[in-house]
mmCIF file of C-alpha atoms in Angstrom:
data_model
loop_
_atom_site.group_PDB
_atom_site.id
_atom_site.type_symbol
_atom_site.label_atom_id
_atom_site.label_comp_id
_atom_site.label_asym_id
_atom_site.label_seq_id
_atom_site.Cartn_x
_atom_site.Cartn_y
_atom_site.Cartn_z
ATOM 1 C CA MET T 1 -4.665 4.136 16.620
ATOM 2 C CA GLN T 2 -1.621 4.561 14.407
ATOM 3 C CA ASP T 3 0.251 2.248 16.745
ATOM 4 C CA ILE T 4 -2.178 -0.595 15.969
ATOM 5 C CA TRP T 5 -1.757 -0.202 12.221
ATOM 6 C CA GLN T 6 1.976 -0.111 12.776
ATOM 7 C CA LYS T 7 1.762 -3.406 14.663
ATOM 8 C CA LEU T 8 -0.299 -4.925 11.850
ATOM 9 C CA THR T 9 2.559 -4.223 9.408
ATOM 10 C CA TYR T 10 4.078 -7.380 10.908
ATOM 11 C CA PHE T 11 1.789 -9.194 8.462
ATOM 12 C CA HIS T 12 2.739 -7.105 5.407
ATOM 13 C CA SER T 13 5.698 -9.330 4.574
ATOM 14 C CA ALA T 14 4.900 -12.320 2.344
ATOM 15 C CA GLU T 15 7.538 -14.447 4.085
ATOM 16 C CA THR T 16 6.237 -13.601 7.552
ATOM 17 C CA THR T 17 2.597 -14.058 6.568
ATOM 18 C CA GLN T 18 3.225 -17.403 4.879
ATOM 19 C CA LYS T 19 4.902 -18.684 8.049
ATOM 20 C CA PHE T 20 2.001 -17.340 10.107
ATOM 21 C CA LEU T 21 -0.613 -19.036 7.903
ATOM 22 C CA HIS T 22 1.402 -22.259 7.832
ATOM 23 C CA HIS T 23 1.344 -22.213 11.631
ATOM 24 C CA CYS T 24 -2.453 -21.717 11.511
ATOM 25 C CA TYR T 25 -2.975 -24.528 8.982
ATOM 26 C CA LYS T 26 -0.473 -27.180 10.027
ATOM 27 C CA GLU T 27 -2.822 -29.128 12.301
ATOM 28 C CA SER T 28 -5.854 -29.161 10.020
ATOM 29 C CA LEU T 29 -4.149 -29.427 6.620
ATOM 30 C CA ASN T 30 -0.950 -31.334 7.436
ATOM 31 C CA GLU T 31 1.095 -31.662 4.223
ATOM 32 C CA LYS T 32 -1.188 -29.228 2.335
ATOM 33 C CA ALA T 33 -0.351 -26.416 4.761
ATOM 34 C CA ASP T 34 2.626 -25.385 2.594
ATOM 35 C CA ILE T 35 0.473 -25.019 -0.522
ATOM 36 C CA LYS T 36 -2.455 -23.189 1.094
ATOM 37 C CA SER T 37 -0.260 -20.837 3.105
ATOM 38 C CA TYR T 38 1.530 -19.870 -0.106
ATOM 39 C CA GLU T 39 -1.759 -19.399 -1.990
ATOM 40 C CA ASN T 40 -3.323 -17.288 0.766
ATOM 41 C CA CYS T 41 -0.446 -15.118 1.927
ATOM 42 C CA TYR T 42 -0.984 -12.359 -0.648
ATOM 43 C CA PRO T 43 -4.805 -12.262 -0.359
ATOM 44 C CA PHE T 44 -4.313 -12.036 3.419
ATOM 45 C CA ILE T 45 -1.908 -9.098 3.062
ATOM 46 C CA TYR T 46 -4.141 -7.328 0.529
ATOM 47 C CA TYR T 47 -7.232 -7.685 2.729
ATOM 48 C CA LEU T 48 -5.368 -6.057 5.643
ATOM 49 C CA GLN T 49 -3.928 -3.270 3.496
ATOM 50 C CA HIS T 50 -7.235 -2.578 1.770
ATOM 51 C CA GLY T 51 -8.989 -2.489 5.125
ATOM 52 C CA GLU T 52 -6.465 0.034 6.409
ATOM 53 C CA LEU T 53 -7.096 2.237 3.357
ATOM 54 C CA TYR T 54 -10.812 2.355 4.151
ATOM 55 C CA TYR T 55 -10.113 3.281 7.777
ATOM 56 C CA ASP T 56 -7.620 5.924 6.710
ATOM 57 C CA GLN T 57 -10.175 7.502 4.391
ATOM 58 C CA ALA T 58 -12.898 7.261 7.037
ATOM 59 C CA ALA T 59 -10.718 9.313 9.397
ATOM 60 C CA LYS T 60 -10.652 12.123 6.823
ATOM 61 C CA ALA T 61 -14.238 11.814 5.587
ATOM 62 C CA PRO T 62 -17.317 13.745 6.764
ATOM 63 C CA MET T 63 -19.625 11.885 9.127
ATOM 64 C CA ALA T 64 -22.197 11.451 6.339
ATOM 65 C CA ILE T 65 -20.133 8.731 4.634
ATOM 66 C CA LYS T 66 -18.073 7.376 7.555
ATOM 67 C CA PRO T 67 -20.374 4.372 8.168
ATOM 68 C CA VAL T 68 -19.938 3.111 4.609
ATOM 69 C CA LEU T 69 -16.150 3.402 4.686
ATOM 70 C CA LEU T 70 -15.868 1.838 8.147
ATOM 71 C CA PHE T 71 -18.200 -1.040 7.246
ATOM 72 C CA TYR T 72 -16.259 -2.015 4.142
ATOM 73 C CA GLY T 73 -12.983 -1.549 5.973
ATOM 74 C CA LEU T 74 -14.235 -3.960 8.637
ATOM 75 C CA ILE T 75 -15.283 -6.475 5.981
ATOM 76 C CA HIS T 76 -11.751 -6.575 4.555
ATOM 77 C CA LEU T 77 -10.190 -6.990 7.997
ATOM 78 C CA ILE T 78 -12.608 -9.831 8.764
ATOM 79 C CA LYS T 79 -11.692 -11.538 5.483
ATOM 80 C CA ALA T 80 -8.035 -11.482 6.517
ATOM 81 C CA CYS T 81 -8.939 -13.025 9.880
ATOM 82 C CA LEU T 82 -11.069 -15.658 8.118
ATOM 83 C CA LEU T 83 -8.095 -16.775 6.035
ATOM 84 C CA SER T 84 -6.299 -17.681 9.252
ATOM 85 C CA VAL T 85 -9.014 -20.223 10.162
ATOM 86 C CA ASP T 86 -10.681 -21.021 6.839
ATOM 87 C CA PRO T 87 -7.991 -21.827 4.231
ATOM 88 C CA ASN T 88 -10.578 -22.208 1.452
ATOM 89 C CA TYR T 89 -12.387 -18.918 2.014
ATOM 90 C CA PRO T 90 -14.481 -18.037 0.053
ATOM 91 C CA GLU T 91 -15.478 -21.610 -0.717
ATOM 92 C CA THR T 92 -18.963 -20.653 -1.967
ATOM 93 C CA THR T 93 -20.588 -17.450 -3.183
ATOM 94 C CA SER T 94 -23.108 -17.616 -0.313
ATOM 95 C CA VAL T 95 -20.493 -16.379 2.169
ATOM 96 C CA LEU T 96 -19.923 -13.217 0.117
ATOM 97 C CA ALA T 97 -23.314 -11.694 0.999
ATOM 98 C CA HIS T 98 -23.514 -9.476 4.089
ATOM 99 C CA GLY T 99 -25.845 -11.948 5.791
ATOM 100 C CA VAL T 100 -28.002 -9.297 7.486
ATOM 101 C CA SER T 101 -31.223 -7.541 6.489
ATOM 102 C CA SER T 102 -32.733 -4.291 7.725
ATOM 103 C CA ARG T 103 -36.176 -2.722 7.631
ATOM 104 C CA LYS T 104 -36.535 -1.221 4.156
ATOM 105 C CA ARG T 105 -38.986 1.550 4.982
ATOM 106 C CA LYS T 106 -38.455 3.509 8.158
ATOM 107 C CA LYS T 107 -41.530 4.227 10.257
ATOM 108 C CA GLN T 108 -42.642 7.677 11.350
ATOM 109 C CA GLN T 109 -40.838 8.954 14.436
ATOM 110 C CA TYR T 110 -38.030 6.546 13.517
ATOM 111 C CA GLN T 111 -35.141 6.262 15.960
ATOM 112 C CA PHE T 112 -31.966 4.367 15.217
ATOM 113 C CA SER T 113 -31.773 3.049 18.791
ATOM 114 C CA ASN T 114 -35.108 1.261 18.297
ATOM 115 C CA ASP T 115 -34.386 0.019 14.783
ATOM 116 C CA GLU T 116 -34.259 -3.707 14.113
ATOM 117 C CA ILE T 117 -32.127 -5.938 11.915
ATOM 118 C CA LYS T 118 -32.304 -9.653 11.201
ATOM 119 C CA ILE T 119 -29.391 -12.061 10.772
ATOM 120 C CA GLN T 120 -29.739 -14.302 7.726
ATOM 121 C CA LYS T 121 -28.844 -17.980 7.539
ATOM 122 C CA LEU T 122 -26.168 -17.487 4.881
ATOM 123 C CA GLY T 123 -23.612 -14.751 4.484
ATOM 124 C CA LEU T 124 -20.464 -13.263 5.973
ATOM 125 C CA CYS T 125 -22.008 -12.544 9.377
ATOM 126 C CA THR T 126 -22.850 -16.117 10.376
ATOM 127 C CA HIS T 127 -19.784 -17.459 8.573
ATOM 128 C CA PHE T 128 -17.169 -15.406 10.415
ATOM 129 C CA ALA T 129 -19.033 -15.755 13.726
ATOM 130 C CA LYS T 130 -18.852 -19.534 13.383
ATOM 131 C CA GLN T 131 -15.365 -19.854 11.898
ATOM 132 C CA MET T 132 -13.614 -17.285 14.075
ATOM 133 C CA PHE T 133 -15.542 -17.523 17.350
ATOM 134 C CA HIS T 134 -17.403 -20.867 17.164
ATOM 135 C CA VAL T 135 -20.739 -19.065 17.572
ATOM 136 C CA GLU T 136 -23.651 -21.076 16.197
ATOM 137 C CA ARG T 137 -27.320 -20.389 15.526
ATOM 138 C CA LEU T 138 -27.241 -16.638 14.983
ATOM 139 C CA ASP T 139 -29.506 -16.839 11.942
ATOM 140 C CA GLY T 140 -33.070 -15.691 12.409
ATOM 141 C CA GLU T 141 -32.148 -13.429 15.323
ATOM 142 C CA LYS T 142 -33.951 -10.072 15.324
ATOM 143 C CA ILE T 143 -31.857 -7.514 17.126
ATOM 144 C CA ILE T 144 -32.593 -3.994 18.388
ATOM 145 C CA MET T 145 -29.780 -1.468 17.909
ATOM 146 C CA LYS T 146 -29.901 -0.226 21.517
ATOM 147 C CA ASP T 147 -29.177 -3.767 22.726
ATOM 148 C CA LEU T 148 -26.041 -3.829 20.580
ATOM 149 C CA LEU T 149 -24.908 -0.323 21.535
ATOM 150 C CA GLU T 150 -25.093 -1.351 25.197
ATOM 151 C CA GLN T 151 -22.496 -4.073 24.536
ATOM 152 C CA ILE T 152 -19.741 -1.583 23.688
ATOM 153 C CA PRO T 153 -17.920 -0.573 26.901
ATOM 154 C CA GLU T 154 -16.531 2.697 25.518
ATOM 155 C CA LEU T 155 -20.092 3.907 24.774
ATOM 156 C CA ASP T 156 -21.072 3.693 28.438
ATOM 157 C CA GLU T 157 -20.674 7.411 29.095
ATOM 158 C CA TYR T 158 -23.026 8.230 26.206
ATOM 159 C CA PHE T 159 -25.878 6.513 28.049
ATOM 160 C CA LEU T 160 -25.357 8.382 31.312
ATOM 161 C CA PHE T 161 -27.600 11.302 30.326
ATOM 162 C CA ASN T 162 -30.757 9.230 30.857
ATOM 163 C CA GLN T 163 -29.881 6.117 32.830
ATOM 164 C CA GLN T 164 -27.280 4.314 34.890
ATOM 165 C CA PRO T 165 -24.113 2.784 33.386
ATOM 166 C CA ASN T 166 -24.278 -0.328 31.197
ATOM 167 C CA MET T 167 -21.022 -1.826 32.407
ATOM 168 C CA PHE T 168 -19.416 -2.920 35.662
ATOM 169 C CA ILE T 169 -15.699 -2.186 35.684
ATOM 170 C CA VAL T 170 -13.672 -5.284 36.570
ATOM 171 C CA HIS T 171 -10.247 -4.419 37.941
ATOM 172 C CA LYS T 172 -7.555 -6.923 36.998
ATOM 173 C CA LEU T 173 -4.214 -7.133 38.797
ATOM 174 C CA ASP T 174 -2.062 -10.100 37.804
ATOM 175 C CA GLN T 175 -4.213 -13.162 38.659
ATOM 176 C CA THR T 176 -6.841 -11.271 40.673
ATOM 177 C CA PHE T 177 -10.154 -9.891 39.383
ATOM 178 C CA THR T 178 -12.237 -7.472 41.457
ATOM 179 C CA ILE T 179 -15.951 -7.235 40.600
ATOM 180 C CA PRO T 180 -18.540 -4.997 42.345
ATOM 181 C CA ILE T 181 -20.789 -7.199 44.489
ATOM 182 C CA THR T 182 -23.857 -5.293 43.220
ATOM 183 C CA ILE T 183 -23.592 -7.418 40.066
ATOM 184 C CA LEU T 184 -25.347 -10.194 42.024
ATOM 185 C CA ASP T 185 -28.505 -8.077 42.340
ATOM 186 C CA LYS T 186 -28.412 -7.085 38.671
ATOM 187 C CA TYR T 187 -27.947 -10.673 37.522
ATOM 188 C CA HIS T 188 -30.376 -12.031 40.151
ATOM 189 C CA LEU T 189 -27.774 -14.568 41.260
ATOM 190 C CA THR T 190 -26.262 -15.725 44.520
ATOM 191 C CA LEU T 191 -22.495 -15.679 44.845
ATOM 192 C CA ASP T 192 -22.316 -19.451 44.228
ATOM 193 C CA SER T 193 -24.565 -19.282 41.166
ATOM 194 C CA PHE T 194 -22.553 -16.331 39.811
ATOM 195 C CA ILE T 195 -19.350 -18.372 40.076
ATOM 196 C CA ARG T 196 -21.052 -21.281 38.302
ATOM 197 C CA PHE T 197 -22.196 -18.810 35.637
ATOM 198 C CA ILE T 198 -18.601 -17.662 35.079
ATOM 199 C CA LYS T 199 -17.208 -21.210 35.099
ATOM 200 C CA GLN T 200 -19.833 -22.502 32.669
ATOM 201 C CA ARG T 201 -18.679 -19.945 30.130
ATOM 202 C CA ASN T 202 -15.045 -21.046 30.554
ATOM 203 C CA CYS T 203 -14.097 -17.424 31.140
ATOM 204 C CA LEU T 204 -11.557 -18.037 33.870
ATOM 205 C CA GLU T 205 -9.913 -20.900 35.697
ATOM 206 C CA ILE T 206 -11.022 -19.775 39.153
ATOM 207 C CA GLN T 207 -8.943 -21.017 42.079
ATOM 208 C CA LYS T 208 -10.373 -18.989 44.949
ATOM 209 C CA VAL T 209 -13.401 -16.744 45.526
ATOM 210 C CA PHE T 210 -14.203 -14.466 48.451
ATOM 211 C CA THR T 211 -15.936 -11.169 49.188
ATOM 212 C CA GLU T 212 -14.085 -8.160 50.509
ATOM 213 C CA GLY T 213 -16.150 -5.094 51.400
ATOM 214 C CA LYS T 214 -18.286 -4.223 48.398
ATOM 215 C CA ASN T 215 -16.383 -6.465 45.980
ATOM 216 C CA ILE T 216 -16.143 -10.046 44.798
ATOM 217 C CA ILE T 217 -12.526 -11.203 44.495
ATOM 218 C CA LEU T 218 -11.689 -13.922 41.972
ATOM 219 C CA GLN T 219 -8.211 -15.433 42.027
ATOM 220 C CA THR T 220 -6.949 -17.497 39.093
ATOM 221 C CA ASP T 221 -3.806 -19.522 38.504
ATOM 222 C CA LEU T 222 -2.982 -17.809 35.231
ATOM 223 C CA ASP T 223 -2.354 -14.181 34.337
ATOM 224 C CA SER T 224 -4.665 -14.462 31.347
ATOM 225 C CA SER T 225 -7.303 -12.397 29.579
ATOM 226 C CA PRO T 226 -10.886 -13.439 30.377
ATOM 227 C CA LEU T 227 -13.260 -14.503 27.625
ATOM 228 C CA LEU T 228 -16.897 -13.545 27.091
ATOM 229 C CA PRO T 229 -18.990 -12.204 28.755
ATOM 230 C CA PHE T 230 -16.060 -10.006 29.868
ATOM 231 C CA ARG T 231 -15.343 -7.119 27.517
ATOM 232 C CA PHE T 232 -12.299 -4.872 27.313
ATOM 233 C CA HIS T 233 -12.581 -1.074 27.633
ATOM 234 C CA LEU T 234 -9.937 0.226 25.247
ATOM 235 C CA PHE T 235 -9.671 3.711 26.720
ATOM 236 C CA LYS T 236 -9.740 2.769 30.400
ATOM 237 C CA GLN T 237 -7.637 -0.359 29.806
ATOM 238 C CA GLU T 238 -9.990 -2.272 32.095
ATOM 239 C CA TYR T 239 -12.224 -5.303 31.710
ATOM 240 C CA CYS T 240 -15.986 -4.934 32.073
ATOM 241 C CA LEU T 241 -19.100 -7.003 32.585
ATOM 242 C CA PRO T 242 -22.442 -5.898 31.107
ATOM 243 C CA PHE T 243 -24.958 -4.509 33.595
ATOM 244 C CA LYS T 244 -27.639 -7.000 32.652
ATOM 245 C CA GLN T 245 -27.799 -10.530 31.368
ATOM 246 C CA SER T 246 -29.015 -10.990 27.808
ATOM 247 C CA ASN T 247 -28.231 -13.103 24.769
ATOM 248 C CA TYR T 248 -26.079 -10.284 23.450
ATOM 249 C CA ILE T 249 -23.452 -10.429 26.190
ATOM 250 C CA TYR T 250 -22.133 -13.541 24.432
ATOM 251 C CA TYR T 251 -21.845 -11.855 21.035
ATOM 252 C CA PRO T 252 -18.154 -11.392 20.160
ATOM 253 C CA GLU T 253 -17.489 -7.675 19.895
ATOM 254 C CA LEU T 254 -16.487 -7.859 16.226
ATOM 255 C CA VAL T 255 -19.967 -9.262 15.524
ATOM 256 C CA VAL T 256 -21.520 -6.347 17.449
ATOM 257 C CA HIS T 257 -19.531 -3.776 15.440
ATOM 258 C CA TYR T 258 -20.338 -5.568 12.176
ATOM 259 C CA LEU T 259 -24.097 -5.476 12.825
ATOM 260 C CA LEU T 260 -24.127 -1.825 13.887
ATOM 261 C CA LEU T 261 -21.973 -0.692 10.958
ATOM 262 C CA TYR T 262 -24.073 -2.724 8.525
ATOM 263 C CA ASN T 263 -27.242 -0.925 9.574
ATOM 264 C CA LEU T 264 -25.633 2.517 9.688
ATOM 265 C CA SER T 265 -24.077 2.016 6.245
ATOM 266 C CA MET T 266 -27.475 1.005 4.847
ATOM 267 C CA ILE T 267 -29.073 4.106 6.363
ATOM 268 C CA ALA T 268 -26.310 6.365 5.018
ATOM 269 C CA ARG T 269 -26.813 4.906 1.534
ATOM 270 C CA TYR T 270 -30.584 4.453 1.292
ATOM 271 C CA GLU T 271 -32.240 6.606 3.967
ATOM 272 C CA THR T 272 -30.625 9.846 2.846
ATOM 273 C CA GLU T 273 -33.403 12.174 4.020
ATOM 274 C CA TRP T 274 -33.474 10.845 7.584
ATOM 275 C CA TRP T 275 -29.673 10.575 7.730
ATOM 276 C CA CYS T 276 -29.048 14.130 6.554
ATOM 277 C CA GLU T 277 -31.768 15.467 8.852
ATOM 278 C CA LEU T 278 -30.075 13.740 11.787
ATOM 279 C CA LEU T 279 -26.680 15.206 10.926
ATOM 280 C CA LYS T 280 -27.988 18.744 10.336
ATOM 281 C CA THR T 281 -30.522 19.169 13.152
ATOM 282 C CA THR T 282 -29.438 16.524 15.730
ATOM 283 C CA PRO T 283 -33.062 16.139 16.922
ATOM 284 C CA THR T 284 -32.638 13.083 19.199
ATOM 285 C CA ASN T 285 -30.116 11.234 21.356
ATOM 286 C CA ASP T 286 -29.398 9.099 18.299
ATOM 287 C CA TYR T 287 -26.934 11.712 17.082
ATOM 288 C CA SER T 288 -24.590 11.546 20.086
ATOM 289 C CA LEU T 289 -24.775 7.747 20.224
ATOM 290 C CA ILE T 290 -24.031 7.335 16.516
ATOM 291 C CA LYS T 291 -21.249 9.931 16.524
ATOM 292 C CA GLY T 292 -19.709 8.336 19.603
ATOM 293 C CA PHE T 293 -19.973 4.859 18.149
ATOM 294 C CA LEU T 294 -18.327 5.870 14.852
ATOM 295 C CA SER T 295 -15.406 7.419 16.742
ATOM 296 C CA ILE T 296 -15.043 4.348 18.973
ATOM 297 C CA THR T 297 -15.393 1.688 16.253
ATOM 298 C CA ALA T 298 -12.706 3.376 14.145
ATOM 299 C CA GLN T 299 -10.265 2.692 16.997
ATOM 300 C CA LYS T 300 -11.659 -0.483 18.530
ATOM 301 C CA VAL T 301 -12.015 -2.698 15.437
ATOM 302 C CA PRO T 302 -8.325 -2.555 14.394
ATOM 303 C CA TYR T 303 -7.414 -3.328 18.022
ATOM 304 C CA LEU T 304 -9.773 -6.329 18.103
ATOM 305 C CA VAL T 305 -8.408 -7.617 14.789
ATOM 306 C CA TYR T 306 -4.819 -7.253 15.975
ATOM 307 C CA GLN T 307 -5.635 -9.080 19.223
ATOM 308 C CA TYR T 308 -7.332 -11.889 17.314
ATOM 309 C CA LEU T 309 -4.426 -12.413 14.922
ATOM 310 C CA SER T 310 -1.767 -12.056 17.626
ATOM 311 C CA LYS T 311 -3.258 -14.903 19.652
ATOM 312 C CA LYS T 312 -2.782 -17.219 16.663
ATOM 313 C CA ARG T 313 0.919 -16.493 16.191
#
């Protein structure tokens, strides 16, 4: 964890950051790249540093207030990333809102896993999803928390107490990817249709496909990182594919963390009775899932931000 923050200090120098932003802007802004990179270099640095402060405090804070600190830390890191693709951010006040709404009154027998949020048309959520990841039409989506939790590879072991894993491990060695052949049954696809599915998403430039024992072998011409729907397991240092197809397997992981932290931060602030009861009595599986997620997101988000910025250098 500390190693990631150490790597992000690369961007703490105004000279280095201005060159980085100039590199990001030169194609879209041409001669104005000099001006905008100068204007944005300090806001970029401050967003990163402020985000790190929130994460540092979250590491020391009791679980009761971790979601709030982690959510606002994530917001500042996202704002830094946005400045690398949106030189005029924030161009309007509409992008300053969170862009998500949650159920105001929790029902009896409430469980976080079954809770629902809705993505709004305007706000930070849809703005950074579009600007950073070219994801359109998120607004209006109603999303169940369990569906989001299942998209985080490192949480897989927390689901094992009541069901099978949520992720297939994909072993990568140089230009070769090894995927369990049982994924075909889960996705209800033939081998040919699975390959078309991968190619349609522009995940990999596949050169050769064959089966070997209980595995599908994909060979590519580049030693590159695959894109969605592949996800990266930070602790196992392996790529994964979700166990089932759904709309959410194409959500960038920073969007997944943003939505989960938004809802948890709202609960921590406004549903105090339920939140404190959960922390004190741990009555349901929600407790282990939430505790696990908070530990994982504190490590995964800085990694994802560093990876995003590094690819633009």
